[in-house]
Structure formats: C-alpha cells, structure tokens
Coordinates of C-alpha atoms in Angstrom, one line a residue:
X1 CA -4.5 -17.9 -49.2
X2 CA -3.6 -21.6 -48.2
X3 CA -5.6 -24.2 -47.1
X4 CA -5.7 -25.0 -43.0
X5 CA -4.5 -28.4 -42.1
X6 CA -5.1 -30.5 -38.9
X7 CA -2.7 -32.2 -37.0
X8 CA -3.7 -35.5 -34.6
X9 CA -2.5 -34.7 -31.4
X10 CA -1.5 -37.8 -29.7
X11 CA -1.4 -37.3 -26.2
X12 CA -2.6 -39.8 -24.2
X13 CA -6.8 -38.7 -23.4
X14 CA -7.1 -36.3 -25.8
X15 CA -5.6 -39.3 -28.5
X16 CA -8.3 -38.6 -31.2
X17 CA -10.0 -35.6 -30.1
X18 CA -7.0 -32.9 -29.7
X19 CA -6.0 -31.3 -33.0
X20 CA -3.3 -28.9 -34.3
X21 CA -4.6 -26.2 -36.6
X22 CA -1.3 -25.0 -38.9
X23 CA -1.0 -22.6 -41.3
X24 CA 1.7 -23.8 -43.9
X25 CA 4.8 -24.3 -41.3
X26 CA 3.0 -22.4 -38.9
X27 CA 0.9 -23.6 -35.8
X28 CA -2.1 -21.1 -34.7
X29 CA -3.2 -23.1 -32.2
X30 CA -5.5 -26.1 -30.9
X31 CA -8.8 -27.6 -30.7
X32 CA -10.5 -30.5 -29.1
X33 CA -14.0 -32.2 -30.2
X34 CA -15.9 -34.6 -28.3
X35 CA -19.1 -36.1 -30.2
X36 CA -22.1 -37.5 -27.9
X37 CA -24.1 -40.2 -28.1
X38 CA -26.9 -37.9 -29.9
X39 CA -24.3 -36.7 -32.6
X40 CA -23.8 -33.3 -30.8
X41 CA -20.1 -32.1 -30.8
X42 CA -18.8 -29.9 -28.3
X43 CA -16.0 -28.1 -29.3
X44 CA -13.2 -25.9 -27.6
X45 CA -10.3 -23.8 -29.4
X46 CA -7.0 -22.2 -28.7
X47 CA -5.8 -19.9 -31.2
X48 CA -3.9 -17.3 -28.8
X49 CA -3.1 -13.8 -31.0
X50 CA -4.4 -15.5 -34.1
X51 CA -6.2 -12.3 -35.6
X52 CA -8.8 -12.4 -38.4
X53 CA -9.7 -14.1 -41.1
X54 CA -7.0 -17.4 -39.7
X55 CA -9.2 -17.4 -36.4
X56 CA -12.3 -17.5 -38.5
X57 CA -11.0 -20.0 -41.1
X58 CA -9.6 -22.6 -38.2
X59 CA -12.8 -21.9 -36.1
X60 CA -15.1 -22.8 -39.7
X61 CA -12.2 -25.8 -40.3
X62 CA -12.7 -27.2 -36.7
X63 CA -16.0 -27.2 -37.4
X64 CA -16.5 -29.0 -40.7
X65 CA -14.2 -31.5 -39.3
X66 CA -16.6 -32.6 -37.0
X67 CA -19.9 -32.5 -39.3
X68 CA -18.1 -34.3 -42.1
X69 CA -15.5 -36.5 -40.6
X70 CA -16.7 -37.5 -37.0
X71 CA -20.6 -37.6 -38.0
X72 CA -21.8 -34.9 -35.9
X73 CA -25.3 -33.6 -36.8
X74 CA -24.7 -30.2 -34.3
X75 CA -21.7 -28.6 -33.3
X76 CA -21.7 -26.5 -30.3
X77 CA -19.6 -24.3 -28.0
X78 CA -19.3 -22.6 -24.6
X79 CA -17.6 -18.6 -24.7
X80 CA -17.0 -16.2 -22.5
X81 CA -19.0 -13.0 -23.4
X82 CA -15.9 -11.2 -22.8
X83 CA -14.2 -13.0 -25.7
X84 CA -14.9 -11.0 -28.6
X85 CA -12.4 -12.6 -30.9
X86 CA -13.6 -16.0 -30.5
X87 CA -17.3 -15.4 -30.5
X88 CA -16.8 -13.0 -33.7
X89 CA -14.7 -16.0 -35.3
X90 CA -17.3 -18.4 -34.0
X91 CA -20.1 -16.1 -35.4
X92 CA -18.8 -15.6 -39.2
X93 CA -17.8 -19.6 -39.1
X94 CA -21.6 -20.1 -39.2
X95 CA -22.6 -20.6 -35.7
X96 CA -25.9 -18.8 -33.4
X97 CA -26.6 -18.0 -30.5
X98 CA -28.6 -20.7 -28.9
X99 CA -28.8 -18.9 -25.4
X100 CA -27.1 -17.6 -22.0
X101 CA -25.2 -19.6 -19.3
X102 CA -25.1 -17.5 -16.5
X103 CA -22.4 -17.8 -13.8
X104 CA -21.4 -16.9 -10.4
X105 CA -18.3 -15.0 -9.8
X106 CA -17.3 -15.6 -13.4
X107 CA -18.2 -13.9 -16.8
X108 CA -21.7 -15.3 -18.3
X109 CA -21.3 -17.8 -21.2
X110 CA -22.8 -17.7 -24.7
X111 CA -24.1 -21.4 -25.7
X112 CA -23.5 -21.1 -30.2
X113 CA -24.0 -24.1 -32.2
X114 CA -23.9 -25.1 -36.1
X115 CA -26.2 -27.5 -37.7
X116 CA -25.3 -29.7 -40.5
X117 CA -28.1 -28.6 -42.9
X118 CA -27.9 -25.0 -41.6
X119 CA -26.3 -23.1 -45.2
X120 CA -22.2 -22.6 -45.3
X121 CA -21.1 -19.7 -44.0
X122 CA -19.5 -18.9 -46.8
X123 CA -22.4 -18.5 -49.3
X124 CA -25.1 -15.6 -48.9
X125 CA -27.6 -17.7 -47.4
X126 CA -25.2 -18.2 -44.6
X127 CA -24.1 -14.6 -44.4
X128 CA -27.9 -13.8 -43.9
X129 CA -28.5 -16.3 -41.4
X130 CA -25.6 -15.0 -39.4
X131 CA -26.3 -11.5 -39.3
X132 CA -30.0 -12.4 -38.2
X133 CA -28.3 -14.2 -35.3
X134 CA -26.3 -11.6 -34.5
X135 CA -28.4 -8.7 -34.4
X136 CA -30.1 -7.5 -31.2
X137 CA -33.0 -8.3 -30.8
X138 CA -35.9 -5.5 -29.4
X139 CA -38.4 -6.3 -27.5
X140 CA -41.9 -4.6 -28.8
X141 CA -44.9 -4.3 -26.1
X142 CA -48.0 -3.5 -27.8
X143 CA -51.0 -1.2 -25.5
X144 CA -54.5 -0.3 -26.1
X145 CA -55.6 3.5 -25.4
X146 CA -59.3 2.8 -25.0
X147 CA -61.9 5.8 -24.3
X148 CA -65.5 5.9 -23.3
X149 CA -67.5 8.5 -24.3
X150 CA -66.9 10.4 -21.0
X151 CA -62.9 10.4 -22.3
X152 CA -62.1 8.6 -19.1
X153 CA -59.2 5.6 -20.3
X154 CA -59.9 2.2 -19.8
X155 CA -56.3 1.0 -16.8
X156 CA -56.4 -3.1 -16.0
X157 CA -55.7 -3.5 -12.2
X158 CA -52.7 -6.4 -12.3
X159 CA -52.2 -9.1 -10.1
X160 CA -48.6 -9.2 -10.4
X161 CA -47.8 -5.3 -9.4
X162 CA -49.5 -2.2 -7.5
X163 CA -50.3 0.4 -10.0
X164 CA -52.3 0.2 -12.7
X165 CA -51.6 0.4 -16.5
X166 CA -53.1 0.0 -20.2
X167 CA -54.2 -2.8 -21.8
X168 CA -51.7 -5.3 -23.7
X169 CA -48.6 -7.0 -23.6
X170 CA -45.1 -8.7 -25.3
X171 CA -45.7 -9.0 -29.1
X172 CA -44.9 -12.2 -29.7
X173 CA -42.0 -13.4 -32.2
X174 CA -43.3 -13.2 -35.5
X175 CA -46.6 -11.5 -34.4
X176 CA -47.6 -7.4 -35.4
X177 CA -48.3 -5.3 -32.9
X178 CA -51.5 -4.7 -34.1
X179 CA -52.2 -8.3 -34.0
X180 CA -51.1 -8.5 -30.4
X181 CA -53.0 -6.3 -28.8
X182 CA -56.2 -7.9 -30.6
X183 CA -54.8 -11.0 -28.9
X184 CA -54.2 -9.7 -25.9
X185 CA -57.3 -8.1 -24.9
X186 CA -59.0 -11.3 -26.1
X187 CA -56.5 -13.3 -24.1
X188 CA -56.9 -10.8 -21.0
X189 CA -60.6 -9.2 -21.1
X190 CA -62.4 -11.6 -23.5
X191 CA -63.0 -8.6 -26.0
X192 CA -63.2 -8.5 -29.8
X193 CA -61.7 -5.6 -30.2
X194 CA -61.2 -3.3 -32.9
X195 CA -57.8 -1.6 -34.0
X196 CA -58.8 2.2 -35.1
X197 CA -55.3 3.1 -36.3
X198 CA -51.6 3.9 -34.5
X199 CA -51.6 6.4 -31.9
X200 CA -48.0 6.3 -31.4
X201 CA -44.5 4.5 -30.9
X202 CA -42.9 5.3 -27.4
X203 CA -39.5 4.4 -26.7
X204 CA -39.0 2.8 -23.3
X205 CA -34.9 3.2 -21.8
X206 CA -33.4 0.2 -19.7
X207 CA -35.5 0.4 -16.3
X208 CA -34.6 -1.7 -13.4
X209 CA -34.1 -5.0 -14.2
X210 CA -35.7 -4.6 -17.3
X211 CA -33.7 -4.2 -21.0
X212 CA -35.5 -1.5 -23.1
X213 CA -38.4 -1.9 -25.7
X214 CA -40.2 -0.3 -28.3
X215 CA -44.3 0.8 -26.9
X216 CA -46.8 0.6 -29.6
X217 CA -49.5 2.1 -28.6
X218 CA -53.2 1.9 -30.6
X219 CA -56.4 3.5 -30.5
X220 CA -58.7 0.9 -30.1
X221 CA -62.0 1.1 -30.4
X222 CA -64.7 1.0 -27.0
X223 CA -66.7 -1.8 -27.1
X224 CA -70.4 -1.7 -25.4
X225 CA -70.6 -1.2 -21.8
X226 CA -72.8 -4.1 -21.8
X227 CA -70.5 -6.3 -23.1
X228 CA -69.6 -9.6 -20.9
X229 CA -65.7 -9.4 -19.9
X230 CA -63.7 -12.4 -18.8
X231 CA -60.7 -11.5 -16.9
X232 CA -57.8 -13.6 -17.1
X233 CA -57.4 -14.5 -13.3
X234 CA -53.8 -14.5 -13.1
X235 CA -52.9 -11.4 -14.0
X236 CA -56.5 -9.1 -14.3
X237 CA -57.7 -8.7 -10.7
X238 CA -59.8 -5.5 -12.5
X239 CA -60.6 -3.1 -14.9
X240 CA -61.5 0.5 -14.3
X241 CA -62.4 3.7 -16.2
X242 CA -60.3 6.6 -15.3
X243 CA -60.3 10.1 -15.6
X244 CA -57.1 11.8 -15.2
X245 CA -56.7 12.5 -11.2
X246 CA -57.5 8.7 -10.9
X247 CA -55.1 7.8 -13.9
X248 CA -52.0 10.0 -11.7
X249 CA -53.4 8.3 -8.4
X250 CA -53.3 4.6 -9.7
X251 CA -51.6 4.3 -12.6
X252 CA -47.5 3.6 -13.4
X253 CA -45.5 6.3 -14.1
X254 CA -44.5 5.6 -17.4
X255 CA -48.4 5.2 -18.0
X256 CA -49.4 8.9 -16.2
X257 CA -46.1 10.3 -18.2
X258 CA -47.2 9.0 -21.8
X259 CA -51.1 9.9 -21.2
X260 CA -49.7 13.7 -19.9
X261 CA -47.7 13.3 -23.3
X262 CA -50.5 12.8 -25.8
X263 CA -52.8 15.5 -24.0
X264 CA -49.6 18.1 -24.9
X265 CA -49.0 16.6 -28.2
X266 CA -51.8 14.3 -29.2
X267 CA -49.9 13.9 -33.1
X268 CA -46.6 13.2 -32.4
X269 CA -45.8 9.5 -33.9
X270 CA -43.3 9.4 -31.6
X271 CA -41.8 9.7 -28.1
X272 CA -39.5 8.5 -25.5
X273 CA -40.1 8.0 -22.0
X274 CA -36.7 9.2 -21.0
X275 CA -37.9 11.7 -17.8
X276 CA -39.1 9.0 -16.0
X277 CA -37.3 5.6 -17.0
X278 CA -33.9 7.7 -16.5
X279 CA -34.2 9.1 -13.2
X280 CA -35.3 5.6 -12.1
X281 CA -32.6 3.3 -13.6

C-alpha cells in the first residue's frame, strides 16, 4: 500500500493550514489544521466516499502532521455523531472521546482528541487504548439490603425525590461495588458498615431520562441501634425501618419490585427490573 502525501493548498486564508491528502495520482480529499496558542490543534477533514483503511490512514496522516510538523502537543476534532465513517476513522487513527457537545436543532457533536505521548495507533498499546475509549461505558449503582432483627429493611428518606429507597449510590470510576457502598453509608449515615457478602446483581433498563445500569445489591450487616448516625443533609432528610406494607407505601417501585423479588427467589444472583422500568420508559 503507498504512502499518503500532503499537498499545501494555497488559497488565500487557508495559505498554510489547507491541505490535499492524495493517494498516488489520486486526491481523497482535504483537511485544514489550526494550532492555538496552547499547542492544541483543531482539525477538520473532507474525504467524501473515501472508504476504509484511506480514511483512516489520511485521518492518522492529518494527524501526525500536526504533532510532528506544526508542534502541536493535542490534536482535536468536532463530529457529528451521525458520521460514523469519520468518527470510526478518527477512532482507529488514535483519537478518544473527550466528551458531548450538545446542540439545538442540529445532531450532538463528539469532542475526540490525540495526545502526543498517547501510544501510535498502530502498535498494541494503541489498539488497547482505543478500544477502552470506544467501549460503552455502564454505569454500576451499588445498594445496601440492611435488616434488623424484626426483618423490617432499613429505606433512607431523600431530599432530592418522594419515595423512599435503599441505601447507596454511583460506584465511582475505578471503585468496587463493595467498596462503594462502605463509602457510601459512611458518606450518607456515618456508619462503619460491614459487607456480609453479594445478595445479588439487578439489571436496571433505560428509565426516563436515565441510561441503564447494573444494581449491586449487598447484604450488609446491622449495626447497633444505639449507634450515633450523621445524615448527610443534602440528600438524607431520614432513615426508617420498614416492614413490607410500609416498604410498598413509601418506597420506589423499582425498590418494592426487587424486595418482592428476593422474597420469591431469595438465591437468584441475578435479575432484571424489566416489569417496572419498561412499562415506565
């Protein structure tokens, strides 16, 4: 396969910054680099029907242009999420996904960039690091099922919403879900608590505004009744024991749902809530 070569375009502004990408004798399109004052390089591309690999070769050639010719220390670029051509090329030329632009009236734009330490696309390395960026990323939740010795369960009354629910929250990047809900009923009760084991994982569909997420939910053990809480004040207005006609009074459906759940199937390691997220999307 030949090498790409660039081709100055000299047309009057874009004298400098405008370049032909060829092919042998043959054009597949255009590209035009501007490099800021902080050595960040935005970058825009033509390449029309150019299909795969040219569009990923010109894209990567563009690129290294930039980092090894005009001094640029970050390369970035603005596409359309309904481009899937260029953000493919764009992805396998060794750029991620540094977030969302989102627009009015017009498709939302991805915001990719290339360092110029980050490893060449071409060698594993890069291959990993692109795939990592490319790959969806899940959001976990992780809940404590805690139990007194009456069996009643242990809901937090929220600031931010009506019903009640379990204990916990987001696992954080690069956090277990173990480790989280330790955290977060430190963070929200002022507990030391202890983790007995899994209970189980619990599937949550696309609800609302909200994208889906994996529940983990763990037995945790009860800690004494005497025990001094400390309620986070801006989201923990309360905490209450429940038995189960209080749990279906107060609590959120997905809550009532999984508890009804583990009474019918207290071993199954896992579930979805599919009855109630889908009849409420």
């Amino acid at each position: 396969m030949a090498d790409l070569t660039l081709r100055p375009l000299g047309d009057g502004a874009y004298e400098g910054s405008a370049y032909e990408i060829r092919d042998g004798e043959d054009a597949l399109g255009t590209f035009s680099v501007a490099v800021g004052d902080d050595r960040t390089a935005s970058l825009s591309w033509d390449l029309g029907r150019t299909e795969e690999p040219q569009r990923s070769r010109a894209v990567n050639l563009a690129i290294t242009y930039a980092l090894d010719e005009l001094g640029a220390t970050r390369v970035q670029t603005l596409l359309d999420e309904d481009t899937v051509a260029d953000r493919r090329a764009a992805a396998r030329a060794g750029m991620r996904r540094d977030g969302l632009l989102r627009r009015v009236g017009a498709p939302d734009q991805e915001l990719l960039s290339r360092l110029s330490d980050d490893p060449h696309p071409g060698t594993r390395e890069g291959f990993v690091a692109m795939l990592n960026a490319a790959l969806p990323k899940k959001r976990a939740i992780a809940q404590a099922l805690v139990r007194d010795d009456a069996g009643r369960v242990l809901l937090c009354e929220l600031t931010y919403k009506r019903e009640w629910d379990l204990p916990g929250g987001v696992v954080d990047p690069g956090e277990s879900p173990a480790d989280a809900v330790v955290r977060e009923l430190r963070e929200e009760l002022g507990v030391d608590a202890r983790v007995r084991g899994l209970r189980t994982v619990n599937w949550l569909p696309p609800w609302s505004a909200w994208d889906d997420a994996v529940l983990f939910v763990f037995d945790v053990e009860p800690w004494d009744p005497q025990t001094p809480l400390t309620l986070q004040p801006t989201e923990i207005a309360g905490i209450h024991w429940c038995d189960r006609d209080l749990v279906r009074e107060r609590a959120t459906a997905a809550t009532i749902e999984l508890l009804d759940s583990l009474d019918v199937d207290p071993d199954d390691a896992y579930r979805e809530a599919g009855q109630v997220f889908r009849g409420n999307a």
